Coordinates of C-alpha atoms in Angstrom, one line a residue:
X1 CA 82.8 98.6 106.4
X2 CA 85.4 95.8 105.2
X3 CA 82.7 93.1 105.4
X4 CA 79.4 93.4 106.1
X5 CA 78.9 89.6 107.2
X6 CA 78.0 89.7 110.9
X7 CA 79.4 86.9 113.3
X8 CA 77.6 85.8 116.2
X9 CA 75.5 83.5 117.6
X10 CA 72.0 86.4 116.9
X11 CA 72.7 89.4 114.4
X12 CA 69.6 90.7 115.8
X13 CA 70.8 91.0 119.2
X14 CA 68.4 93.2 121.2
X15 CA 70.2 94.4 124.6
X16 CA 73.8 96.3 124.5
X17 CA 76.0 94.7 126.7
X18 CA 79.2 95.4 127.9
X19 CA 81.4 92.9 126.5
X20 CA 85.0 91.8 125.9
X21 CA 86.3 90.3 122.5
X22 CA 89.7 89.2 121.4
X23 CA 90.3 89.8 117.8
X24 CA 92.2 86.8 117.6
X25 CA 89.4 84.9 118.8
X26 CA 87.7 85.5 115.7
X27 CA 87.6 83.7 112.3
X28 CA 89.1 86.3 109.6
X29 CA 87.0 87.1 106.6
X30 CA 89.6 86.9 103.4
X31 CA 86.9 87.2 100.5
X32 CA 87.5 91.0 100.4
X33 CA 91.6 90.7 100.6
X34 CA 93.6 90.3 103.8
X35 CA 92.5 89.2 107.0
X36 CA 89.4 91.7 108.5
X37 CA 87.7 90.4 111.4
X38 CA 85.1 92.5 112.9
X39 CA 85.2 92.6 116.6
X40 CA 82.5 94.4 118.1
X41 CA 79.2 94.8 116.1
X42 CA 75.3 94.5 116.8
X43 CA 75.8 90.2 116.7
X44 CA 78.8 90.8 119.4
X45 CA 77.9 93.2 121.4
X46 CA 73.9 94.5 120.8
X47 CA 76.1 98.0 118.9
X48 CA 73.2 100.8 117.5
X49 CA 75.7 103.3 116.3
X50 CA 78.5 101.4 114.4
X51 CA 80.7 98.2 114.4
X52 CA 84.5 98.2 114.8
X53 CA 87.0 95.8 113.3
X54 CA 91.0 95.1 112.5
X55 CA 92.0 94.5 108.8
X56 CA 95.5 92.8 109.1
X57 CA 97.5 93.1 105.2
X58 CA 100.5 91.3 104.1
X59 CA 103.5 93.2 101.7
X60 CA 100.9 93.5 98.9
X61 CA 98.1 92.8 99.6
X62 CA 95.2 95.4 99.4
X63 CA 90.9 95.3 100.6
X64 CA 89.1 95.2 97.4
X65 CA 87.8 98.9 96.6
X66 CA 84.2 99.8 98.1
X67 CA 82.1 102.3 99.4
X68 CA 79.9 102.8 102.3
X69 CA 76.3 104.3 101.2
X70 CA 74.8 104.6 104.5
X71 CA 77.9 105.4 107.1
X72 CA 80.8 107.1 107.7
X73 CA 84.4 104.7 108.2
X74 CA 87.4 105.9 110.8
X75 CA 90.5 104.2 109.8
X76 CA 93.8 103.8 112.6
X77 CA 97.4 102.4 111.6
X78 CA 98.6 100.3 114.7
X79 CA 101.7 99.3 112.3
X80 CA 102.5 99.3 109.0
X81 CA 103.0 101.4 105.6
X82 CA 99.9 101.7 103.5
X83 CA 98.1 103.8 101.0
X84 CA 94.7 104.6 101.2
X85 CA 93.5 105.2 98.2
X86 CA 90.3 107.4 97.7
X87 CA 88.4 108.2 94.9
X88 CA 92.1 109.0 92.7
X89 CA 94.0 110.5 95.7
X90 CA 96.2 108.6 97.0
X91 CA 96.5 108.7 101.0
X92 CA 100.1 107.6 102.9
X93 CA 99.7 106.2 106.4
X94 CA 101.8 104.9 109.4
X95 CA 101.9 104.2 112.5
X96 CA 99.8 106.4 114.5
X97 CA 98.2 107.7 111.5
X98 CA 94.0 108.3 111.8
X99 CA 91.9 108.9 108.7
X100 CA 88.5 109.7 107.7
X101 CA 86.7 108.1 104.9
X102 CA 83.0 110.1 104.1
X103 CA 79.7 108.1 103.2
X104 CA 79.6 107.3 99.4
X105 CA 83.5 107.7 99.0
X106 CA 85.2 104.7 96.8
X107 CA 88.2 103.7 98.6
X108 CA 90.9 100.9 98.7
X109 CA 93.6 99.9 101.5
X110 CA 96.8 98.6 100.3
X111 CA 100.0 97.7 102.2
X112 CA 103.4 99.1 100.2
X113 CA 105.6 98.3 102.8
X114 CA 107.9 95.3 104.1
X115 CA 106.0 94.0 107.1
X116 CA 102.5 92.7 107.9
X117 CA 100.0 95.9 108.2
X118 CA 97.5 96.6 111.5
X119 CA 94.6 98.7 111.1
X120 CA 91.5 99.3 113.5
X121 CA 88.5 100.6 111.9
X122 CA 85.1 101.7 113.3
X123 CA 82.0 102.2 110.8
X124 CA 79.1 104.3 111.4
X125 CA 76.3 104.8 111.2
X126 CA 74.7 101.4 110.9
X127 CA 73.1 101.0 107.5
X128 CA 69.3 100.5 107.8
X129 CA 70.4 96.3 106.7
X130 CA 73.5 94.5 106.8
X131 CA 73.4 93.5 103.1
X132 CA 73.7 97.6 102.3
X133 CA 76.5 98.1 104.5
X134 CA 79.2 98.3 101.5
X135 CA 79.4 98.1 98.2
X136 CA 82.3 96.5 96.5
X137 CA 83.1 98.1 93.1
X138 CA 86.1 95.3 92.2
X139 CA 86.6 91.7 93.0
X140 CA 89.1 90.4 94.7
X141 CA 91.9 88.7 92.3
X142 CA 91.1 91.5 89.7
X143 CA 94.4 93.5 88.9
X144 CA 95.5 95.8 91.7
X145 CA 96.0 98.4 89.9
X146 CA 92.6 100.1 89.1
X147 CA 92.3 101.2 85.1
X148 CA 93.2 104.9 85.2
X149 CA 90.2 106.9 86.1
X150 CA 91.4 110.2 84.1
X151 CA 92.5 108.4 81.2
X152 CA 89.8 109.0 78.4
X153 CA 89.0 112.0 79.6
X154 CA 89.4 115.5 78.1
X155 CA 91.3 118.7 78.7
X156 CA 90.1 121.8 76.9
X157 CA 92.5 124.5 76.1
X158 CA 91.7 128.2 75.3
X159 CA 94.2 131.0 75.6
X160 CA 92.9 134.7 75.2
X161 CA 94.4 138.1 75.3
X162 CA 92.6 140.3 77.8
X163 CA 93.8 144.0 77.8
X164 CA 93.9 145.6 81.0
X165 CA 90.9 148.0 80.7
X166 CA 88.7 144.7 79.7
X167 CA 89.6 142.2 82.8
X168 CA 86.9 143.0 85.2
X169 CA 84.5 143.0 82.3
X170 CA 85.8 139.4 81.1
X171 CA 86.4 138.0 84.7
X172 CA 82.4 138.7 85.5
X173 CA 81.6 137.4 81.9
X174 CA 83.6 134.1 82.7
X175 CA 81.7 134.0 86.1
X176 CA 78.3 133.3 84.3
X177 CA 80.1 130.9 82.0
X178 CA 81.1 128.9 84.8
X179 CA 78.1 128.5 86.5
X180 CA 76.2 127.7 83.0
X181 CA 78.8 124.5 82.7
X182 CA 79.3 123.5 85.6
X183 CA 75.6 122.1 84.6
X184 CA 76.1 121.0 81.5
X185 CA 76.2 117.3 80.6
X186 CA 79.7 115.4 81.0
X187 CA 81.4 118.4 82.4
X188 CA 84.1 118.1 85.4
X189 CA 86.2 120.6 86.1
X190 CA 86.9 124.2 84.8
X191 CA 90.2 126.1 85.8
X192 CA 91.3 130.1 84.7
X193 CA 94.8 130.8 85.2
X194 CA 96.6 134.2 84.7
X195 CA 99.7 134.6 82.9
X196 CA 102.6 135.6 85.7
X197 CA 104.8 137.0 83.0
X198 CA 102.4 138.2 81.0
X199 CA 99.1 139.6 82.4
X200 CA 97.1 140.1 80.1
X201 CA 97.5 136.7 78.5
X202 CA 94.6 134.2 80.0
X203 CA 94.3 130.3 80.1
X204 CA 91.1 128.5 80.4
X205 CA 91.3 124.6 81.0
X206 CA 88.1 123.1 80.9
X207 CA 87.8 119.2 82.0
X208 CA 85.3 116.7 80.2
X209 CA 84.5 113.2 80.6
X210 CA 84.6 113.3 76.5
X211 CA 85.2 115.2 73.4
X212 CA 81.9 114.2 72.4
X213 CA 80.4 115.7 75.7
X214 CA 82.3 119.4 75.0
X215 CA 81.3 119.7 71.7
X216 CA 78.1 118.9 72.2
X217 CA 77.7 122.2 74.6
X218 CA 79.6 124.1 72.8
X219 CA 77.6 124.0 69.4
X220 CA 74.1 124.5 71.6
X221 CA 72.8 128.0 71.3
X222 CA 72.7 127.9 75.3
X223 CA 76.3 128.2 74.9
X224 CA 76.7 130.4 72.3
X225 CA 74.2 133.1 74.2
X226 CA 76.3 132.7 77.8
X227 CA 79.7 133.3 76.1
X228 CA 78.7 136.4 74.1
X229 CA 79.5 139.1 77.1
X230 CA 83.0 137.7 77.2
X231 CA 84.1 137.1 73.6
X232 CA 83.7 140.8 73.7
X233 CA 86.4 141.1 76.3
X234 CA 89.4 139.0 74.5
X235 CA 91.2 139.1 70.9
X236 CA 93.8 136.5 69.6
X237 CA 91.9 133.2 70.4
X238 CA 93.4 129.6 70.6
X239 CA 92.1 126.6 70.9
X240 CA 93.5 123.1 71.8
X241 CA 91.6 120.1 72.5
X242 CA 93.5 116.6 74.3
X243 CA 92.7 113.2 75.2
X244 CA 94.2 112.1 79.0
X245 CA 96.5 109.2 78.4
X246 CA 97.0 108.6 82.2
X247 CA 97.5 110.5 85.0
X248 CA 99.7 110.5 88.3
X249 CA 98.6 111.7 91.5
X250 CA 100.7 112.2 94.5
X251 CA 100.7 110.0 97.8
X252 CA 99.4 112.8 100.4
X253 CA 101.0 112.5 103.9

């Protein structure tokens, strides 16, 4: 939800009623960044499922980044250009354009275009209290540009020679190396990749939120037992270890 402050007369309101409300009728809520105004909530209207709202956006201006713990949000351009961004992907909406935003996702609306920016979002379910209905993560007036969330992190090179005969031997030993990281303190990502020219020459790129955090497992005698099986599979061995400087991510339409 863009605000969680409810406006009306009884936030407790008891009985659902059908009932008509102008947007403009409303005072905006700017603490958050642009103009939101939520139109039809339990205050309003007596809602039990979710509350709706617009968030207008000049060129520039963005909502502050935030995340819902308890509800889902549904997100609708009327007008404008915008980028959604959620969580390090970056989202590019239009006119027309719907998106969905899962519980406990961090997101951040920003208008990149010319003109003033229209959206209509509904937010549901209702959290079990008002005050738990977002959380914000920034504060408005902070720089818009979030520090880079890759940068610090680390990418683990190791490139193998597999001969043909040993693949399906070091392709099931990898699979029990996988699993056993995929647990292992600080650990993101793993990815194998296959030479196209070459195939018995294998890449394994292994993500880290450290250094520190990869060394750390890979001096443990856990994971010097669950590699075993396929250091028997490989010869000529190489090793590269990097620090992410910053990262770019595409704007997905």
């Amino acid at each position: 939800m863009w605000t969680s402050k409810i406006i009306g007369d009884d936030p407790l309101m008891s009985k659902p009623q059908v009932n008509r409300i102008h947007a403009d009728d409303i005072e905006p809520y700017r603490a958050r960044g642009g103009r939101l105004r939520m139109v039809l909530h339990p205050g309003s209207v007596g809602s039990r499922s979710g509350y709706m709202g617009t968030v207008q956006l000049q060129p520039g201006e963005y909502v502050v980044e935030h995340f819902h713990p308890y509800s889902e949000e549904f997100l609708f351009v009327v007008n404008g250009d915008l980028v959604l961004e959620v969580e390090g992907e970056n989202w590019a909406l239009g006119a027309g354009d719907g998106i969905y935003v899962p519980i406990g996702k961090r997101h951040r609306l920003r208008n990149v275009g010319a003109t003033e920016s229209l959206i209509v979002y509904h937010v549901g379910p209702l959290a079990p209290d008002p005050s738990l209905a977002h959380v914000d993560t920034e504060i408005l007036g902070e720089p818009a540009e979030r520090t880079d969330p890759a940068a610090g992190t680390a990418r683990i090179l190791f490139m193998v020679k597999v001969a043909e005969e040993k693949r399906e031997d070091f392709l099931a030993a990898y699979e029990k190396v996988r699993f056993n990281v995929a647990a292992a303190l600080g650990h993101i990502r793993d990815q194998i990749c296959q030479s196209p020219d070459d195939p018995e020459k294998w890449l394994i790129v292994s993500e880290w939120k450290s250094t520190e955090d990869f060394f750390a497992w890979e001096k443990s005698d856990e994971h010097k037992e669950v590699v075993r099986p396929m250091r028997e599979c490989y010869s000529d061995p190489e090793f590269r270890n990097f620090t992410v400087v910053a990262e770019t991510t595409a704007a997905r339409s």
